[in-house]
Amino acid sequence: MNKVKRGLFVILVILPFLKGYAQSDMIGYGLHKTLPQANNLNPAFLPDYKFTLALPGLAGFKMNASQNFTNLELLTATNADSTFDISGFYDKLRNNNRVTGNVNVPILNLGFRSAVGYTAFTINLRTFNRISFPKALVDLIYLGNTGENSDLNFDKLAFKSNTFSEIGLSHGREILGGKMTVGARIKYLIGHSYTDISDFNLSLRTFEDSIRLSTAGFTARTAGVAGYAALDDGNGDEIDAVLNARGFGLDLGATYQFSSKIQFFGSINDLGYISWKDYNKNFVAPATSVTFTGADFLDDSFEDELDSTLNSLDNRIVEEKASKFSTSLTANIYLGGSYQISRRQKALAIFYSELYKGTLVPAFSGMYNFQYNAFFNFAAGATLMNGRVNNISTGFTLKLVPFQLCVATNDLLSIVNPIKGRAADIRFGINLTFGDINKSKRKGKKNSSNTIDTIDLGVD
Amino acid sequence: MRKLNNLSLAACLVLMILAGCYSELSNLKFPEKIEWSPELALPLVNSSFTIADLLNEADSTIEYEESDGVLVITIEDDSLFSSSARDFYSLSDKNFPALPLTLTQEEINEFNLNGQVTVNRQAELPYESDLDSVQIERGLINLELEENFPANGNLSLSISAANVNLIDYQYNWNYDGVNAVTTDFDSNEFDEVTFTIASNSPTMLVVDYNLTLTKANNTDLTAFENTVDINLSFVDTDFKALYGDLNTQDISTERNTIKTDFLNDIDDLNDIEYYFERPRFSVTYINSMGLPVLFDVVDFTYYKEGDANEININSSVELAKGSLESPSESSLKLDEQFKSVINDRPDSVSLAVDGIIDPNDTPDNFVTSESNIQVGYKLELPLELTLSGLNIEESFGVEDIDPGNTRYAILNFKTANELPFDVSLKAVALSEDSTELKTLFEDEILTAGSLENPSVKESFLTIEDDPQTESNELDFLEETSRIAIIVSVATANNGNEIVQISSQAEIQFSLSVQFQYTLDIDTSDE
């Protein structure tokens, strides 16, 4: 037990110093008993409903948009003369600033629950977009290019975008006499668009009588619709660009009922890749630089000389048709446990991490869950990430026969205090759910003394 | 029930908190203006130029070369006056004697007996010339015909000279039983047809007849009463070549003007003062005719501010026979005379040349249609000189400067001079209509340097708004649309020292600016 405590202590001490980009769905974990989409987080989760159906449009969406450098309070702050408090905005900028947007649109979710298992067929459209820019870029705009800013490095000026559809088939079932559930989902992936500019590696140096723009070299990779858009000789056959990339993904999960009150669970999701075959195009810039020294007034105007200098840089960027390549999904891990406080209440502790570029990007969440049968399920928790408790997550599912309404967020702070919020995270959707497996089990227990088993059709 | 109450209470509490937060949101006001003041540094001009570059920029037709390390400007025109051989020699029109065609008694008998007769004749007309040989290139042949046969006729003519066919002619007539006389006139141009008339064996103009007569109104012919008369003439003929004893001809050119104020064509060089140490000027002659030609400069006058100053030149030049392939050339050097002319800064120089073609009346000459004589000039100005008052003006556009938003600007001039000149710089803010708004900078920026030891200087100009004053010292920038750079140049020692200018020697000039500018963006709805 001491080892466990020591381990926990180490994690709690280290966590504040870790920075990450995790976009976890802790609240989905907290509502997993009644939220069919929680099965996407852990295929070993078996919803309490016998039959679940989410249709296009009704199924809603899960959206997460965040940035790490400003909020409404900063954007609306004014000076005494009613001008924008731009210095306040500037001061809050980080060395590396980021805007991220993720959207997951469930197209179809069809699930069947048996007494010991759950099988689901899902189709989701997912998109992930991130742009990051260094403070030095704002330095140039806000402060200029003199003095300390005469040597600016625009490291981490990057852009990444990935859009794909996943068609998944999952199955989870109880084993060890119900003490444990295991599940897996295999996903067929269709890549739609991909762009990755990991770093422009740009720098701008201002000398006494010249300005030099340099890059240490970069490669911009595009595929699918993005690659098609970059083609000079597109033939209008866009459908190929949208549907030609293929891939596979795998989610694995398990739960273990340690005691009547304690359950452990874990999952690893999005193991897989997409192979981009067509419309792949690379833009490759070698390490190079251009220097602008001003106009030669006998030959060119200032504008012509500037255009000529920038064009010479542009001309060094080589466009090439790229061969087939694969991109990995961003795998993520959930590990945790729950403690049943009472029949309807439990506490959860969830550790989350993304496998981002070979490193673990962790988050830790403590959560409270209240469930009133399959009718109402509520969860709220706090997430420790980037060294501080910066996310309060909450949400509920409410069954309004036969619909189930789900509203949840992983960033309650931004909702209740939008002025200081830096993100928007919301899950909204309506599921069609039928049957309560717990009611069936309860009836089953009541009928266990009888000699004839009854079958519960599960329609409330 | 108690739990439900607690739940309701909690829900109300959450709603109140949310309502409080979102009421703040509705009170949010976005700033109406975003304003910031970056300090920017920007290179504006980085230019290097030689005197040759400036000359090219001013007039791309000016030629120059490097000679003994000195830039030499060359201005020349080899055909200030030009005349071709046809201006002096030509062919006169030629009328040939009439050619009558009469029928023999046998032919008349055949006609009267058979009602038709066909006759073929050939006649020759000598083409005579005083020259040894004449090649005719083009011209007109006029043909006048008159006949009086009381019959229907069909006449075909073919006229040739030296086996070169010149005309094919056909004429038909019908006898109306009353008037037997008909006439015709035809004029034919022959072109690109060359034939040679040689005097030692006169060339014959050969006329071939083919006449068919058919009886009309049952009228018989009577002997010796009926003819076809033909008159031929050559008019407007051009020679291709003339060989023989061509006449002596006088040449008298019109007065030709050479502009010598070319430096004034370069903008703002009107005040230039100069002295050329070794200018070179020559009158050039070219003769491609096969006769000797004697040239004589009869007028050499330069004009300055309306005054004519005549230079007396007594030098004639005789050119030997030439040809198109190998024209004879000569020149008359007038270096010393021209040195005094050019250094008096004339506006123009006029030149008139007389001459005689074949002054000694030599017997065996020739000219062709392309032979000519040309009189020109060649002016060479080695830039070994003294100079002052050379002002070079250039300007660059600056737009949309809001002086209210400019806090300060520092202009940094850097120059390096390899030319043996002292250079001063003036920078002036100009309005759209080129009115001077403010002199930004005026100072000597360079002293004379050399290729081996360029003279380097750096100067700063600072303009800023003084916050202590109510007015904005930078208001003039609002009207500024261009900044003019005026470079004033004088040779070393205030233009009193003769220097040599190399084509490699250049002035390097750079201008950069550092300024703080307030940007504002109006974000209000209005």
Short mmCIF file of C-alpha atoms in Angstrom, two decimals, chain B residues 250-457:
data_model
loop_
_atom_site.label_atom_id
_atom_site.label_comp_id
_atom_site.label_asym_id
_atom_site.label_seq_id
_atom_site.Cartn_x
_atom_site.Cartn_y
_atom_site.Cartn_z
CA ASP B 250 29.28 69.13 -107.90
CA ILE B 251 28.29 68.23 -104.37
CA SER B 252 26.77 70.76 -102.04
CA THR B 253 25.32 69.60 -98.74
CA GLU B 254 22.79 71.47 -96.74
CA ARG B 255 23.93 72.82 -93.43
CA ASN B 256 23.66 70.02 -90.88
CA THR B 257 23.35 70.58 -87.16
CA ILE B 258 24.99 68.51 -84.49
CA LYS B 259 23.40 68.91 -81.07
CA THR B 260 26.03 69.34 -78.42
CA ASP B 261 23.76 70.11 -75.47
CA PHE B 262 23.14 66.41 -74.91
CA LEU B 263 24.09 66.75 -71.26
CA ASN B 264 21.22 69.15 -70.91
CA ASP B 265 18.88 66.37 -72.00
CA ILE B 266 19.68 64.61 -68.74
CA ASP B 267 17.34 65.97 -66.16
CA ASP B 268 18.74 68.67 -63.97
CA LEU B 269 22.14 68.86 -65.59
CA ASN B 270 21.54 72.37 -66.83
CA ASP B 271 23.91 73.92 -64.34
CA ILE B 272 26.77 71.70 -65.25
CA GLU B 273 30.21 73.28 -65.68
CA TYR B 274 32.92 71.22 -67.30
CA TYR B 275 36.22 71.28 -69.10
CA PHE B 276 37.28 68.37 -71.27
CA GLU B 277 40.99 67.92 -71.50
CA ARG B 278 41.21 65.74 -74.61
CA PRO B 279 38.06 65.81 -76.70
CA ARG B 280 38.27 64.33 -80.18
CA PHE B 281 36.19 65.35 -83.16
CA SER B 282 36.45 64.31 -86.76
CA VAL B 283 34.42 64.67 -89.94
CA THR B 284 34.12 61.29 -91.62
CA TYR B 285 33.74 60.61 -95.34
CA ILE B 286 32.71 57.46 -97.14
CA ASN B 287 32.62 56.90 -100.88
CA SER B 288 31.27 53.74 -102.47
CA MET B 289 31.01 55.16 -106.00
CA GLY B 290 33.50 54.17 -108.65
CA LEU B 291 34.73 57.73 -109.02
CA PRO B 292 37.09 59.79 -106.90
CA VAL B 293 35.40 62.43 -104.73
CA LEU B 294 36.81 65.60 -103.29
CA PHE B 295 35.27 66.90 -100.03
CA ASP B 296 35.72 70.29 -98.49
CA VAL B 297 34.28 71.57 -95.20
CA VAL B 298 32.82 74.92 -96.14
CA ASP B 299 31.09 75.73 -92.87
CA PHE B 300 31.88 74.83 -89.27
CA THR B 301 29.97 77.05 -86.91
CA TYR B 302 28.95 76.58 -83.31
CA TYR B 303 26.09 78.29 -81.61
CA LYS B 304 25.77 79.30 -78.04
CA GLU B 305 22.78 81.11 -76.68
CA GLY B 306 21.89 82.25 -80.21
CA ASP B 307 25.33 83.55 -81.14
CA ALA B 308 27.09 82.01 -84.13
CA ASN B 309 30.83 81.43 -83.94
CA GLU B 310 32.47 80.33 -87.17
CA ILE B 311 35.60 78.21 -87.13
CA ASN B 312 37.77 78.52 -90.19
CA ILE B 313 38.83 75.17 -91.58
CA ASN B 314 40.80 74.90 -94.77
CA SER B 315 41.15 71.23 -95.24
CA SER B 316 39.90 69.29 -98.20
CA VAL B 317 39.93 65.52 -98.41
CA GLU B 318 39.98 63.48 -101.62
CA LEU B 319 38.68 59.97 -101.56
CA ALA B 320 39.71 57.47 -104.20
CA LYS B 321 37.27 55.32 -106.11
CA GLY B 322 35.30 52.98 -103.90
CA SER B 323 32.82 50.22 -104.25
CA LEU B 324 29.97 48.78 -102.25
CA GLU B 325 32.17 45.96 -101.10
CA SER B 326 35.09 48.21 -100.34
CA PRO B 327 34.15 51.84 -99.89
CA SER B 328 36.93 54.33 -99.57
CA GLU B 329 36.93 56.13 -96.25
CA SER B 330 38.73 59.05 -94.76
CA SER B 331 38.30 61.53 -91.96
CA LEU B 332 39.26 65.04 -91.14
CA LYS B 333 40.45 65.43 -87.56
CA LEU B 334 39.42 68.66 -85.92
CA ASP B 335 40.46 67.87 -82.33
CA GLU B 336 42.06 71.18 -81.51
CA GLN B 337 39.32 73.24 -83.11
CA PHE B 338 36.65 71.23 -81.35
CA LYS B 339 38.30 71.41 -77.93
CA SER B 340 37.71 75.12 -77.84
CA VAL B 341 34.21 74.59 -79.15
CA ILE B 342 33.08 71.93 -76.68
CA ASN B 343 34.58 73.64 -73.67
CA ASP B 344 32.65 76.76 -74.55
CA ARG B 345 29.55 74.57 -73.92
CA PRO B 346 27.87 75.18 -77.28
CA ASP B 347 24.23 74.46 -77.87
CA SER B 348 24.92 73.07 -81.33
CA VAL B 349 27.47 72.83 -84.07
CA SER B 350 26.58 73.20 -87.75
CA LEU B 351 28.53 71.60 -90.53
CA ALA B 352 28.30 72.01 -94.30
CA VAL B 353 30.42 70.16 -96.84
CA ASP B 354 30.92 70.80 -100.56
CA GLY B 355 32.62 68.53 -102.98
CA ILE B 356 33.22 67.38 -106.51
CA ILE B 357 32.63 63.94 -107.93
CA ASP B 358 35.41 62.97 -110.30
CA PRO B 359 37.22 66.30 -110.03
CA ASN B 360 39.83 65.30 -112.64
CA ASP B 361 37.29 63.86 -115.07
CA THR B 362 38.84 60.42 -115.21
CA PRO B 363 37.57 58.28 -118.10
CA ASP B 364 36.83 54.87 -116.63
CA ASN B 365 34.28 55.16 -113.86
CA PHE B 366 31.24 53.37 -112.63
CA VAL B 367 28.35 53.77 -110.30
CA THR B 368 25.65 51.41 -109.22
CA SER B 369 22.18 52.07 -107.99
CA GLU B 370 23.42 51.54 -104.41
CA SER B 371 26.61 53.61 -104.66
CA ASN B 372 26.63 56.64 -102.43
CA ILE B 373 28.70 59.18 -100.59
CA GLN B 374 28.31 59.90 -96.88
CA VAL B 375 29.55 62.67 -94.64
CA GLY B 376 29.36 62.16 -90.88
CA TYR B 377 31.10 62.98 -87.66
CA LYS B 378 32.56 61.23 -84.68
CA LEU B 379 32.79 62.87 -81.29
CA GLU B 380 34.82 61.17 -78.58
CA LEU B 381 34.86 62.60 -75.10
CA PRO B 382 37.39 60.98 -72.78
CA LEU B 383 36.16 61.74 -69.26
CA GLU B 384 39.37 63.46 -68.32
CA LEU B 385 37.88 66.66 -67.10
CA THR B 386 36.90 69.09 -64.46
CA LEU B 387 33.29 69.14 -63.46
CA SER B 388 30.96 70.99 -61.19
CA GLY B 389 27.25 71.56 -60.97
CA LEU B 390 26.38 67.97 -61.90
CA ASN B 391 23.13 67.26 -60.08
CA ILE B 392 21.60 63.83 -60.33
CA GLU B 393 18.02 63.62 -59.19
CA GLU B 394 16.12 60.47 -58.41
CA SER B 395 13.04 59.93 -56.34
CA PHE B 396 11.07 57.08 -54.82
CA GLY B 397 7.46 56.93 -53.86
CA VAL B 398 6.22 56.88 -50.30
CA GLU B 399 2.53 56.51 -49.81
CA ASP B 400 -0.04 56.58 -47.06
CA ILE B 401 2.16 58.07 -44.38
CA ASP B 402 -0.09 59.43 -41.69
CA PRO B 403 2.12 61.91 -39.84
CA GLY B 404 -0.16 61.78 -36.85
CA ASN B 405 0.85 58.19 -36.47
CA THR B 406 4.57 58.60 -36.99
CA ARG B 407 6.46 59.15 -33.80
CA TYR B 408 9.94 59.31 -35.16
CA ALA B 409 11.99 58.25 -38.11
CA ILE B 410 15.73 57.88 -38.42
CA LEU B 411 17.13 57.76 -41.91
CA ASN B 412 20.57 56.29 -42.28
CA PHE B 413 22.62 57.07 -45.36
CA LYS B 414 25.69 55.05 -46.17
CA THR B 415 27.86 55.79 -49.12
CA ALA B 416 31.12 54.69 -50.62
CA ASN B 417 32.67 56.62 -53.45
CA GLU B 418 35.27 55.43 -55.91
CA LEU B 419 34.89 58.40 -58.17
CA PRO B 420 37.21 61.40 -57.99
CA PHE B 421 34.30 63.58 -57.04
CA ASP B 422 33.10 65.42 -54.03
CA VAL B 423 29.46 64.55 -53.53
CA SER B 424 26.80 66.24 -51.51
CA LEU B 425 23.35 64.85 -50.89
CA LYS B 426 20.06 66.51 -50.49
CA ALA B 427 16.90 64.67 -49.58
CA VAL B 428 13.67 66.50 -50.09
CA ALA B 429 10.08 65.57 -49.33
CA LEU B 430 7.94 66.25 -52.38
CA SER B 431 4.21 66.62 -52.74
CA GLU B 432 2.23 64.93 -55.48
CA ASP B 433 2.79 67.92 -57.77
CA SER B 434 6.51 67.82 -56.96
CA THR B 435 6.42 70.86 -54.70
CA GLU B 436 9.23 70.82 -52.15
CA LEU B 437 7.69 70.39 -48.73
CA LYS B 438 10.72 70.05 -46.55
CA THR B 439 14.42 69.52 -46.89
CA LEU B 440 15.12 66.42 -44.88
CA PHE B 441 18.86 66.37 -45.29
CA GLU B 442 21.50 68.46 -46.95
CA ASP B 443 25.17 67.85 -46.46
CA GLU B 444 28.33 66.68 -48.15
CA ILE B 445 28.35 62.95 -47.90
CA LEU B 446 31.39 62.03 -49.92
CA THR B 447 34.77 63.32 -50.71
CA ALA B 448 36.70 62.27 -53.74
CA GLY B 449 37.85 58.65 -53.69
CA SER B 450 39.44 56.22 -56.03
CA LEU B 451 39.09 52.62 -57.08
CA GLU B 452 41.89 51.70 -54.74
CA ASN B 453 40.72 53.86 -51.88
CA PRO B 454 36.98 54.47 -51.83
CA SER B 455 35.79 57.24 -49.59
CA VAL B 456 33.22 56.01 -47.07
CA LYS B 457 30.74 58.07 -45.10
#
